[in-house]
């Protein structure tokens, strides 16, 4: 028998259909040493669970790694560094807990249900603009703008700034790529300068004249925690970035899968099963492909002794289709039960916006499939944005029947 | 990956000379060791060096390459091949 082919995770074929590669790895080589990544690739539910909860597997130190790369190329990008510093996902220091708490408090400034009317309003406006059109792009006309508008409105950002901020956050999820070009880092730094300038201005305005909005709330939380102005600005921008792209991708992926698989649209449109359907869609085609961790000392990885510095890629999307955890894992079964999936990660870096995103996805998908009538895909094949860590559709043209 | 609309013609000797200069400056590697079939690994390059090299190559020749170009390809010969195959440059083998 041929040995398991080592997969190149940057191969376009892998990007198109990672599940095929994962199924084979899970079966034949669950603790796969990948020479391209110089890291282990984990694909089983139990191994991913163990590493994400492991006290000695920490988030990869993005800030230090980026600084090293830039130093060796004779550069420094201080604005991008501020964004990475604000990115709690890459932070394993005690400051992480405090930063997380603040972001959670921002999203939970009201009972979650109170966001529902705002989310429904954003959804309805986008759908109103699509009604009567024989065809449209479900990604650029619906899935992509929806979460962007929601988080901007939660924060109290005026509508005329939406486009500027969208351009400033666009593509920054490439920060999670396995390998980043220095030219990309330079471009992202410039985007951060634009975005930070917009936020900086808004924070100053809200300080002078507080409002009932997310930015005003974050100013108060920052004051409690002793967070300075610069860090607050970066944190707000980071929140916009993560609340936008991940939820956009989640909604787009869900629409694509629903259009390709019988039974899903019915499960979404029945209010009794909408939540269960969204949960199952998150499991099957959540956006986050992996979470990277490294060992901060000599330790054990799925029963193997590994030295300090060992890197493990926890493939969340693979664990979510592990037949050991979910029998017949590629099938959509709303309310199937089984262990919690990893669409929002797990452990100390589990997504802080999970409840917010779930609510948003339920409202968006239910309205999309209820109000627009029977839809079908008009293009074969699927094109994904060239991102390593996220599955995010580039486009999804649909026709209304 | 994006490819430039007009593909520049690049001579292998020019790339080799650039790489030899770069590795000499950064890692003190004797210039004569840089040949088309020498593996980058033997020079003790790490992944950070590789990404920096890709960036320097872009600047030196006005092209845009994958940041993992020198991580994925073990030798300069393989790099030439990728630049050609990906339509990034027309490689002229001149020695």
CSV table of C-alpha atoms in Angstrom, one decimal:
chain,number,residue,atom,x,y,z
A,1,UNK,CA,0.0,0.0,0.0
A,2,UNK,CA,1.3,3.4,-0.8
A,3,UNK,CA,2.2,5.6,2.1
A,4,UNK,CA,-0.1,8.5,2.9
A,5,UNK,CA,0.8,11.2,0.6
A,6,UNK,CA,2.0,14.2,2.4
A,7,UNK,CA,-0.4,17.0,1.5
A,8,UNK,CA,0.7,20.5,0.7
A,9,UNK,CA,-1.9,22.7,2.5
A,10,UNK,CA,-1.4,25.5,0.1
A,11,UNK,CA,-2.2,23.4,-2.9
A,12,UNK,CA,-5.3,24.7,-4.7
A,13,UNK,CA,-6.7,21.2,-4.9
A,14,UNK,CA,-6.6,21.0,-1.1
A,15,UNK,CA,-8.3,24.4,-0.8
A,16,UNK,CA,-11.1,23.3,-3.1
A,17,UNK,CA,-11.8,20.1,-1.2
A,18,UNK,CA,-9.9,19.7,2.1
A,19,UNK,CA,-12.3,17.2,3.4
A,20,UNK,CA,-11.1,14.5,1.0
A,21,UNK,CA,-7.5,14.9,2.3
A,22,UNK,CA,-8.7,15.0,5.9
A,23,UNK,CA,-10.7,11.8,5.6
A,24,UNK,CA,-7.6,10.0,4.4
A,25,UNK,CA,-5.3,11.5,7.0
A,26,UNK,CA,-7.7,10.7,9.8
A,27,UNK,CA,-7.8,7.1,8.7
A,28,UNK,CA,-4.2,6.5,7.8
A,29,UNK,CA,-2.0,9.0,9.6
A,30,UNK,CA,-3.9,10.9,12.3
A,31,UNK,CA,-0.7,12.3,13.8
A,32,UNK,CA,0.7,13.4,10.5
A,33,UNK,CA,4.1,15.1,10.3
A,34,UNK,CA,3.8,17.6,7.5
A,35,UNK,CA,7.1,18.6,5.8
A,36,UNK,CA,5.6,21.7,4.3
A,37,UNK,CA,4.4,23.0,7.6
A,38,UNK,CA,7.3,21.5,9.6
A,39,UNK,CA,4.5,20.7,12.1
A,40,UNK,CA,2.1,18.0,13.0
A,41,UNK,CA,-1.3,18.0,11.4
A,42,UNK,CA,-4.1,16.7,13.7
A,43,UNK,CA,-7.4,15.6,12.2
A,44,UNK,CA,-9.1,13.5,14.9
A,45,UNK,CA,-11.7,15.0,17.1
A,46,UNK,CA,-10.2,13.7,20.3
A,47,UNK,CA,-6.7,14.8,19.4
A,48,UNK,CA,-7.8,18.3,18.5
A,49,UNK,CA,-9.8,18.5,21.7
A,50,UNK,CA,-6.8,17.5,23.8
A,51,UNK,CA,-4.4,20.0,22.2
A,52,UNK,CA,-6.9,22.9,22.4
A,53,UNK,CA,-7.4,22.3,26.1
A,54,UNK,CA,-3.7,21.4,26.8
A,55,UNK,CA,-2.0,23.7,29.3
A,56,UNK,CA,1.3,23.4,27.4
A,57,UNK,CA,0.2,23.9,23.9
A,58,UNK,CA,-0.1,27.7,23.4
A,59,UNK,CA,-1.2,29.9,20.6
A,60,UNK,CA,1.6,30.5,18.2
A,61,UNK,CA,3.3,33.8,19.0
A,62,UNK,CA,2.3,35.8,16.0
A,63,UNK,CA,3.7,39.1,17.3
A,64,UNK,CA,7.2,37.8,18.1
A,65,UNK,CA,7.3,35.8,14.8
A,66,UNK,CA,6.3,38.8,12.7
A,67,UNK,CA,8.7,41.0,14.5
A,68,UNK,CA,11.6,38.6,13.8
A,69,UNK,CA,10.7,38.4,10.1
A,70,UNK,CA,10.5,42.1,9.8
A,71,UNK,CA,13.7,42.7,11.7
A,72,UNK,CA,15.6,40.3,9.5
A,73,UNK,CA,14.3,42.2,6.4
A,74,UNK,CA,15.3,45.5,8.0
A,75,UNK,CA,11.8,46.8,8.5
A,76,UNK,CA,9.4,47.7,11.3
A,77,UNK,CA,5.7,48.1,10.9
A,78,UNK,CA,4.4,49.6,14.1
A,79,UNK,CA,0.8,50.0,13.1
A,80,UNK,CA,0.4,46.3,12.1
A,81,UNK,CA,2.2,45.4,15.3
A,82,UNK,CA,-0.6,47.2,17.2
A,83,UNK,CA,-3.2,45.2,15.5
A,84,UNK,CA,-1.4,41.9,16.2
A,85,UNK,CA,-0.9,43.0,19.8
A,86,UNK,CA,-4.7,43.5,20.0
A,87,UNK,CA,-5.4,40.1,18.5
A,88,UNK,CA,-6.1,38.1,21.6
A,89,UNK,CA,-6.0,34.9,19.6
A,90,UNK,CA,-2.2,35.0,19.5
A,91,UNK,CA,-1.7,36.1,23.0
A,92,UNK,CA,-0.9,33.6,25.8
A,93,UNK,CA,0.2,36.1,28.4
A,94,UNK,CA,-1.9,37.1,31.4
A,95,UNK,CA,-3.0,40.2,29.4
A,96,UNK,CA,-5.0,37.9,27.2
A,97,UNK,CA,-7.6,37.2,29.9
A,98,UNK,CA,-8.2,40.9,30.5
A,99,UNK,CA,-8.5,41.7,26.8
A,100,UNK,CA,-10.9,38.9,26.2
A,101,UNK,CA,-13.0,40.0,29.1
A,102,UNK,CA,-13.3,43.4,27.6
A,103,UNK,CA,-14.3,42.1,24.1
A,104,UNK,CA,-16.9,39.8,25.7
A,105,UNK,CA,-18.3,42.7,27.8
A,106,UNK,CA,-18.6,44.8,24.6
A,107,UNK,CA,-20.6,42.1,22.7
A,108,UNK,CA,-22.6,41.4,25.8
A,109,UNK,CA,-23.4,45.0,26.7
A,110,UNK,CA,-27.0,44.0,26.3
A,111,UNK,CA,-28.8,40.7,26.6
A,112,UNK,CA,-27.9,39.0,23.4
A,113,UNK,CA,-31.6,38.9,22.2
A,114,UNK,CA,-31.6,42.7,22.0
A,115,UNK,CA,-29.3,42.5,19.1
A,116,UNK,CA,-31.9,40.5,17.1
A,117,UNK,CA,-33.9,43.5,15.8
A,118,UNK,CA,-30.7,45.2,14.6
A,119,UNK,CA,-29.5,42.0,12.9
A,120,UNK,CA,-33.0,41.5,11.3
A,121,UNK,CA,-33.0,45.1,10.1
A,122,UNK,CA,-29.6,44.8,8.4
A,123,UNK,CA,-30.8,41.4,6.9
A,124,UNK,CA,-34.1,42.8,5.6
A,125,UNK,CA,-32.4,45.8,4.0
A,126,UNK,CA,-30.0,43.6,2.1
A,127,UNK,CA,-32.8,41.3,1.0
A,128,UNK,CA,-35.1,44.2,0.0
A,129,UNK,CA,-32.4,45.3,-2.4
A,130,UNK,CA,-32.3,41.8,-3.9
A,131,UNK,CA,-36.0,41.2,-4.4
A,132,UNK,CA,-37.1,41.3,-8.0
A,133,UNK,CA,-33.6,40.6,-9.3
A,134,UNK,CA,-33.4,37.4,-11.4
A,135,UNK,CA,-29.9,36.7,-10.2
A,136,UNK,CA,-27.3,38.0,-7.8
A,137,UNK,CA,-24.1,37.1,-6.0
A,138,UNK,CA,-25.0,35.6,-2.6
A,139,UNK,CA,-21.5,36.4,-1.3
A,140,UNK,CA,-20.9,40.1,-2.3
A,141,UNK,CA,-24.6,41.0,-2.2
A,142,UNK,CA,-25.5,39.4,1.1
A,143,UNK,CA,-23.1,37.2,3.1
A,144,UNK,CA,-20.2,39.6,2.9
A,145,UNK,CA,-21.9,42.9,3.8
A,146,UNK,CA,-24.3,41.6,6.4
A,147,UNK,CA,-22.0,41.0,9.4
A,148,UNK,CA,-20.0,44.1,8.4
A,149,UNK,CA,-23.1,46.3,8.7
A,150,UNK,CA,-24.1,44.5,11.9
A,151,UNK,CA,-20.8,45.1,13.8
A,152,UNK,CA,-20.5,48.6,12.5
A,153,UNK,CA,-24.0,49.5,13.7
A,154,UNK,CA,-23.4,47.7,17.1
A,155,UNK,CA,-20.3,49.9,17.6
A,156,UNK,CA,-22.2,53.0,16.4
A,157,UNK,CA,-20.0,53.7,13.4
A,158,UNK,CA,-21.7,56.1,10.9
A,159,UNK,CA,-22.8,54.6,7.6
A,160,UNK,CA,-20.6,56.8,5.5
A,161,UNK,CA,-17.6,55.2,7.0
A,162,UNK,CA,-18.6,51.6,6.3
A,163,UNK,CA,-16.8,51.4,3.0
A,164,UNK,CA,-13.6,52.9,4.2
A,165,UNK,CA,-13.4,50.5,7.1
A,166,UNK,CA,-14.3,47.6,5.0
A,167,UNK,CA,-11.5,48.4,2.6
A,168,UNK,CA,-9.2,48.7,5.7
A,169,UNK,CA,-10.1,45.3,7.1
A,170,UNK,CA,-10.3,43.5,3.8
A,171,UNK,CA,-7.8,40.7,3.4
A,172,UNK,CA,-6.3,41.0,6.9
A,173,UNK,CA,-7.4,37.5,7.7
A,174,UNK,CA,-4.4,36.6,5.6
A,175,UNK,CA,-2.5,37.3,8.8
A,176,UNK,CA,-3.4,33.7,9.7
A,177,UNK,CA,-1.8,32.3,6.6
A,178,UNK,CA,1.0,29.7,7.0
A,179,UNK,CA,3.5,32.0,5.2
A,180,UNK,CA,3.1,35.7,4.7
A,181,UNK,CA,4.9,37.8,2.1
A,182,UNK,CA,6.7,40.9,3.4
A,183,UNK,CA,4.9,42.9,0.7
A,184,UNK,CA,1.6,41.7,2.2
A,185,UNK,CA,2.6,42.8,5.7
A,186,UNK,CA,3.6,46.2,4.3
A,187,UNK,CA,0.2,46.5,2.6
A,188,UNK,CA,-1.7,45.4,5.8
A,189,UNK,CA,0.2,48.0,7.8
A,190,UNK,CA,-1.0,50.7,5.5
A,191,UNK,CA,-4.6,49.4,5.8
A,192,UNK,CA,-4.3,49.5,9.5
A,193,UNK,CA,-3.1,53.1,9.4
A,194,UNK,CA,-6.2,54.1,7.5
A,195,UNK,CA,-8.5,52.1,9.8
A,196,UNK,CA,-6.9,53.2,13.0
A,197,UNK,CA,-7.2,56.9,11.9
A,198,UNK,CA,-11.0,56.4,11.4
A,199,UNK,CA,-11.4,54.7,14.7
A,200,UNK,CA,-9.2,57.2,16.5
A,201,UNK,CA,-11.3,60.0,15.3
A,202,UNK,CA,-14.6,58.3,16.4
A,203,UNK,CA,-13.2,57.5,19.9
A,204,UNK,CA,-12.3,61.1,20.4
A,205,UNK,CA,-15.8,62.2,19.3
A,206,UNK,CA,-17.4,59.7,21.7
A,207,UNK,CA,-15.2,60.8,24.5
A,208,UNK,CA,-16.4,64.3,24.0
A,209,UNK,CA,-20.0,63.3,23.4
A,210,UNK,CA,-20.9,59.8,24.7
A,211,UNK,CA,-23.6,57.9,23.0
A,212,UNK,CA,-25.5,54.7,23.6
A,213,UNK,CA,-23.2,52.6,21.4
A,214,UNK,CA,-20.4,50.1,21.4
A,215,UNK,CA,-17.5,52.5,21.0
A,216,UNK,CA,-18.7,54.5,24.0
A,217,UNK,CA,-19.1,51.3,26.0
A,218,UNK,CA,-15.5,50.2,25.0
A,219,UNK,CA,-14.2,53.6,26.1
A,220,UNK,CA,-15.7,53.0,29.6
A,221,UNK,CA,-14.3,49.4,29.7
A,222,UNK,CA,-10.9,50.6,28.7
A,223,UNK,CA,-10.9,53.2,31.4
A,224,UNK,CA,-11.8,50.5,34.0
A,225,UNK,CA,-8.9,48.3,32.8
A,226,UNK,CA,-6.4,51.0,32.4
A,227,UNK,CA,-6.1,50.5,28.6
A,228,UNK,CA,-4.6,53.5,26.8
A,229,UNK,CA,-6.1,55.2,23.8
A,230,UNK,CA,-3.8,53.6,21.2
A,231,UNK,CA,-4.6,50.1,22.5
A,232,UNK,CA,-8.3,50.8,22.6
A,233,UNK,CA,-8.3,52.0,19.0
A,234,UNK,CA,-6.4,48.8,17.9
A,235,UNK,CA,-8.8,46.6,19.9
A,236,UNK,CA,-11.9,48.2,18.3
A,237,UNK,CA,-10.4,47.7,14.8
A,238,UNK,CA,-9.6,44.1,15.7
A,239,UNK,CA,-13.1,43.5,16.8
A,240,UNK,CA,-14.5,44.8,13.5
A,241,UNK,CA,-12.1,42.6,11.6
A,242,UNK,CA,-12.9,39.4,13.3
A,243,UNK,CA,-16.7,40.1,13.5
A,244,UNK,CA,-16.8,40.7,9.8
A,245,UNK,CA,-14.9,38.1,7.8
A,246,UNK,CA,-15.5,35.0,9.9
A,247,UNK,CA,-19.3,35.5,10.0
A,248,UNK,CA,-19.4,36.5,6.3
A,249,UNK,CA,-17.7,33.3,5.4
A,250,UNK,CA,-19.9,31.2,7.7
A,251,UNK,CA,-23.1,32.6,6.1
A,252,UNK,CA,-21.7,32.2,2.6
A,253,UNK,CA,-20.5,28.6,3.2
A,254,UNK,CA,-23.9,27.8,4.7
A,255,UNK,CA,-25.8,29.1,1.7
A,256,UNK,CA,-23.6,27.2,-0.7
A,257,UNK,CA,-24.0,23.9,1.2
A,258,UNK,CA,-27.8,24.5,1.5
A,259,UNK,CA,-28.1,25.0,-2.2
A,260,UNK,CA,-26.1,21.9,-3.0
A,261,UNK,CA,-27.8,19.5,-0.5
A,262,UNK,CA,-31.5,18.5,-0.4
A,263,UNK,CA,-33.2,19.0,2.9
A,264,UNK,CA,-31.1,21.9,4.3
A,265,UNK,CA,-33.2,24.7,3.1
A,266,UNK,CA,-36.3,23.1,4.7
A,267,UNK,CA,-34.5,22.7,8.0
A,268,UNK,CA,-33.4,26.4,7.9
A,269,UNK,CA,-36.8,27.8,7.0
A,270,UNK,CA,-38.7,25.8,9.7
A,271,UNK,CA,-38.3,28.0,12.8
A,272,UNK,CA,-38.4,24.9,15.0
A,273,UNK,CA,-35.2,23.6,13.4
A,274,UNK,CA,-33.3,26.8,12.3
A,275,UNK,CA,-30.9,26.7,15.2
A,276,UNK,CA,-30.1,23.0,14.8
A,277,UNK,CA,-29.6,23.5,11.1
A,278,UNK,CA,-27.2,26.4,11.6
A,279,UNK,CA,-25.3,24.3,14.2
A,280,UNK,CA,-25.0,21.4,11.7
A,281,UNK,CA,-23.9,23.8,8.9
A,282,UNK,CA,-21.2,25.2,11.2
A,283,UNK,CA,-20.0,21.7,11.9
A,284,UNK,CA,-19.9,20.7,8.2
A,285,UNK,CA,-18.6,23.9,6.7
A,286,UNK,CA,-17.5,26.3,9.4
A,287,UNK,CA,-15.0,28.9,8.2
A,288,UNK,CA,-12.0,28.2,10.5
A,289,UNK,CA,-9.8,25.5,9.0
A,290,UNK,CA,-7.3,25.2,11.8
A,291,UNK,CA,-5.9,26.6,15.0
A,292,UNK,CA,-2.1,26.5,15.4
A,293,UNK,CA,-0.4,25.7,18.7
A,294,UNK,CA,3.1,25.1,19.9
A,295,UNK,CA,4.5,23.2,22.9
A,296,UNK,CA,6.0,25.6,25.5
A,297,UNK,CA,8.0,22.6,27.0
A,298,UNK,CA,8.7,18.9,26.3
A,299,UNK,CA,5.3,17.3,26.4
A,300,UNK,CA,3.1,14.7,24.8
A,301,UNK,CA,1.1,14.9,21.6
A,302,UNK,CA,-1.5,12.3,21.0
A,303,UNK,CA,0.6,9.8,22.9
A,304,UNK,CA,3.9,10.8,21.3
A,305,UNK,CA,6.7,12.5,23.3
A,306,UNK,CA,7.5,15.8,21.5
A,307,UNK,CA,10.1,18.4,22.4
A,308,UNK,CA,9.5,22.0,23.3
A,309,UNK,CA,8.7,24.2,20.3
A,310,UNK,CA,6.8,21.4,18.5
A,311,UNK,CA,4.0,23.0,16.4
A,312,UNK,CA,0.6,21.3,15.9
A,313,UNK,CA,-2.0,22.4,13.5
A,314,UNK,CA,-5.4,21.4,14.9
A,315,UNK,CA,-7.6,21.0,11.8
A,316,UNK,CA,-10.9,22.0,13.2
A,317,UNK,CA,-12.7,21.3,9.9
A,318,UNK,CA,-11.3,17.8,10.0
A,319,UNK,CA,-12.2,17.1,13.6
A,320,UNK,CA,-15.7,18.3,12.8
A,321,UNK,CA,-16.1,15.4,10.3
A,322,UNK,CA,-14.5,12.7,12.4
A,323,UNK,CA,-16.8,9.6,12.1
A,324,UNK,CA,-15.7,8.6,15.6
A,325,UNK,CA,-17.5,11.7,17.0
A,326,UNK,CA,-20.2,12.1,14.3
A,327,UNK,CA,-21.4,8.9,12.6
A,328,UNK,CA,-21.8,9.3,8.8
A,329,UNK,CA,-20.0,12.6,9.2
A,330,UNK,CA,-20.5,14.1,5.8
A,331,UNK,CA,-24.3,13.9,6.1
A,332,UNK,CA,-26.4,16.9,7.2
A,333,UNK,CA,-28.4,15.8,10.2
A,334,UNK,CA,-30.0,18.8,12.0
A,335,UNK,CA,-30.0,18.0,15.8
A,336,UNK,CA,-27.7,15.0,15.4
A,337,UNK,CA,-26.1,15.3,18.8
A,338,UNK,CA,-22.6,14.2,19.5
A,339,UNK,CA,-19.8,16.2,21.1
A,340,UNK,CA,-19.6,20.0,20.6
A,341,UNK,CA,-18.0,20.9,17.2
A,342,UNK,CA,-15.0,23.1,16.8
A,343,UNK,CA,-16.3,25.7,14.3
A,344,UNK,CA,-15.6,28.3,17.0
A,345,UNK,CA,-12.5,26.6,18.3
A,346,UNK,CA,-12.2,25.4,21.9
A,347,UNK,CA,-10.2,26.0,25.1
A,348,UNK,CA,-9.0,29.4,26.3
A,349,UNK,CA,-9.0,30.9,22.8
A,350,UNK,CA,-12.5,29.7,21.9
A,351,UNK,CA,-14.3,32.4,19.8
A,352,UNK,CA,-15.8,35.1,22.1
A,353,UNK,CA,-18.3,36.0,19.4
A,354,UNK,CA,-19.8,32.5,19.0
A,355,UNK,CA,-23.2,33.3,20.5
A,356,UNK,CA,-23.4,36.6,18.6
A,357,UNK,CA,-22.4,34.9,15.3
A,358,UNK,CA,-24.9,32.0,15.8
A,359,UNK,CA,-27.8,34.5,16.4
A,360,UNK,CA,-26.7,36.4,13.3
A,361,UNK,CA,-26.4,33.3,11.1
A,362,UNK,CA,-29.9,32.1,12.2
A,363,UNK,CA,-31.5,35.4,11.5
A,364,UNK,CA,-29.7,35.9,8.2
A,365,UNK,CA,-30.2,32.4,6.8
A,366,UNK,CA,-33.8,32.0,7.8
A,367,UNK,CA,-34.7,35.3,6.1
A,368,UNK,CA,-32.6,34.6,3.1
A,369,UNK,CA,-34.3,31.3,2.3
A,370,UNK,CA,-37.7,32.4,3.4
A,371,UNK,CA,-38.0,35.8,1.7
A,372,UNK,CA,-36.3,35.3,-1.6
A,373,UNK,CA,-38.1,32.3,-3.0
A,374,UNK,CA,-36.6,29.2,-4.6
A,375,UNK,CA,-32.9,29.8,-5.4
A,376,UNK,CA,-30.4,27.8,-7.3
A,377,UNK,CA,-26.7,28.0,-8.1
A,378,UNK,CA,-26.0,29.2,-11.6
A,379,UNK,CA,-22.3,28.3,-11.8
A,380,UNK,CA,-20.6,25.0,-11.4
A,381,UNK,CA,-17.5,24.8,-9.3
A,382,UNK,CA,-16.6,26.9,-6.3
A,383,UNK,CA,-14.0,29.5,-6.0
A,384,UNK,CA,-12.5,30.2,-2.6
A,385,UNK,CA,-10.5,33.2,-1.4
A,386,UNK,CA,-6.8,32.4,-1.3
A,387,UNK,CA,-6.7,32.1,2.5
A,388,UNK,CA,-5.0,29.3,4.4
A,389,UNK,CA,-6.9,29.5,7.7
A,390,UNK,CA,-10.4,30.2,6.5
A,391,UNK,CA,-12.8,28.8,4.0
A,392,UNK,CA,-14.4,31.9,2.5
A,393,UNK,CA,-16.2,31.9,-0.9
A,394,UNK,CA,-15.1,34.4,-3.4
A,395,UNK,CA,-18.5,34.4,-5.2
A,396,UNK,CA,-21.7,32.4,-5.3
A,397,UNK,CA,-23.9,33.5,-8.2
A,398,UNK,CA,-27.5,32.3,-7.7
A,399,UNK,CA,-30.7,32.7,-9.7
A,400,UNK,CA,-34.2,33.1,-8.4
A,401,UNK,CA,-36.7,30.7,-9.9
B,1,UNK,CA,-0.5,34.2,-6.9
B,2,UNK,CA,-0.6,37.1,-9.3
B,3,UNK,CA,1.6,37.2,-12.4
B,4,UNK,CA,2.8,40.3,-14.0
B,5,UNK,CA,1.1,41.1,-17.3
B,6,UNK,CA,4.4,41.5,-19.2
B,7,UNK,CA,6.7,38.7,-18.1
B,8,UNK,CA,10.2,39.9,-17.6
B,9,UNK,CA,13.1,37.9,-19.1
B,10,UNK,CA,15.4,36.8,-16.4
B,11,UNK,CA,18.8,35.3,-16.9
B,12,UNK,CA,19.8,32.4,-14.6
B,13,UNK,CA,23.3,33.9,-14.1
B,14,UNK,CA,21.7,37.1,-12.9
B,15,UNK,CA,19.6,35.4,-10.3
B,16,UNK,CA,22.5,33.2,-9.2
B,17,UNK,CA,24.7,36.2,-8.8
B,18,UNK,CA,22.0,38.0,-6.8
B,19,UNK,CA,21.4,35.0,-4.6
B,20,UNK,CA,25.2,34.5,-4.0
B,21,UNK,CA,25.5,38.2,-3.0
B,22,UNK,CA,22.5,38.0,-0.7
B,23,UNK,CA,23.6,34.8,1.1
B,24,UNK,CA,27.1,36.1,1.4
B,25,UNK,CA,25.8,39.3,3.0
B,26,UNK,CA,23.3,37.7,5.3
B,27,UNK,CA,24.9,34.4,6.3
B,28,UNK,CA,28.5,34.8,5.2
B,29,UNK,CA,28.3,31.9,2.7
B,30,UNK,CA,31.2,31.8,0.2
B,31,UNK,CA,30.0,32.9,-3.2
B,32,UNK,CA,31.4,29.8,-5.0
B,33,UNK,CA,29.1,27.5,-3.1
B,34,UNK,CA,26.0,28.9,-4.7
B,35,UNK,CA,25.2,26.7,-7.7
B,36,UNK,CA,21.9,25.9,-9.4
B,37,UNK,CA,21.8,22.4,-7.8
B,38,UNK,CA,23.0,23.2,-4.3
B,39,UNK,CA,20.2,22.6,-1.8
B,40,UNK,CA,19.3,25.7,0.3
B,41,UNK,CA,19.1,23.4,3.4
B,42,UNK,CA,22.9,23.0,3.4
B,43,UNK,CA,23.4,26.7,3.9
B,44,UNK,CA,21.5,26.6,7.2
B,45,UNK,CA,18.6,28.7,6.0
B,46,UNK,CA,15.5,28.8,8.2
B,47,UNK,CA,12.0,29.6,7.2
B,48,UNK,CA,12.4,33.3,8.1
B,49,UNK,CA,15.5,33.5,5.8
B,50,UNK,CA,13.4,32.0,3.0
B,51,UNK,CA,10.6,34.5,3.3
B,52,UNK,CA,13.1,37.4,3.5
B,53,UNK,CA,14.9,36.0,0.4
B,54,UNK,CA,11.6,35.9,-1.5
B,55,UNK,CA,10.9,39.5,-0.7
B,56,UNK,CA,14.5,40.5,-1.7
B,57,UNK,CA,14.1,38.6,-5.0
B,58,UNK,CA,10.9,40.6,-5.7
B,59,UNK,CA,12.6,43.9,-5.1
B,60,UNK,CA,15.8,43.0,-7.1
B,61,UNK,CA,13.9,41.8,-10.2
B,62,UNK,CA,10.6,43.6,-10.1
B,63,UNK,CA,8.5,40.4,-9.9
B,64,UNK,CA,5.9,39.1,-7.4
B,65,UNK,CA,6.5,35.6,-6.0
B,66,UNK,CA,5.0,33.2,-3.5
B,67,UNK,CA,6.6,34.0,-0.1
B,68,UNK,CA,7.2,30.2,0.3
B,69,UNK,CA,9.2,30.1,-3.0
B,70,UNK,CA,12.5,29.2,-1.3
B,71,UNK,CA,10.8,27.0,1.3
B,72,UNK,CA,9.0,24.8,-1.1
B,73,UNK,CA,11.8,24.5,-3.7
B,74,UNK,CA,15.0,22.8,-2.5
B,75,UNK,CA,17.4,24.3,-5.1
B,76,UNK,CA,17.9,27.3,-7.4
B,77,UNK,CA,17.1,25.0,-10.3
B,78,UNK,CA,13.7,24.3,-8.9
B,79,UNK,CA,13.1,28.0,-8.3
B,80,UNK,CA,13.9,28.7,-12.0
B,81,UNK,CA,11.4,26.0,-12.9
B,82,UNK,CA,8.7,27.5,-10.7
B,83,UNK,CA,9.2,31.0,-12.0
B,84,UNK,CA,8.8,29.7,-15.5
B,85,UNK,CA,5.9,27.3,-14.8
B,86,UNK,CA,3.9,29.9,-12.9
B,87,UNK,CA,4.4,32.4,-15.7
B,88,UNK,CA,6.2,34.9,-13.5
B,89,UNK,CA,9.3,35.2,-15.7
B,90,UNK,CA,10.8,33.9,-18.8
B,91,UNK,CA,13.9,32.2,-17.6
B,92,UNK,CA,16.9,32.2,-19.9
B,93,UNK,CA,19.4,29.6,-19.0
B,94,UNK,CA,22.7,31.2,-19.8
B,95,UNK,CA,25.1,29.2,-17.7
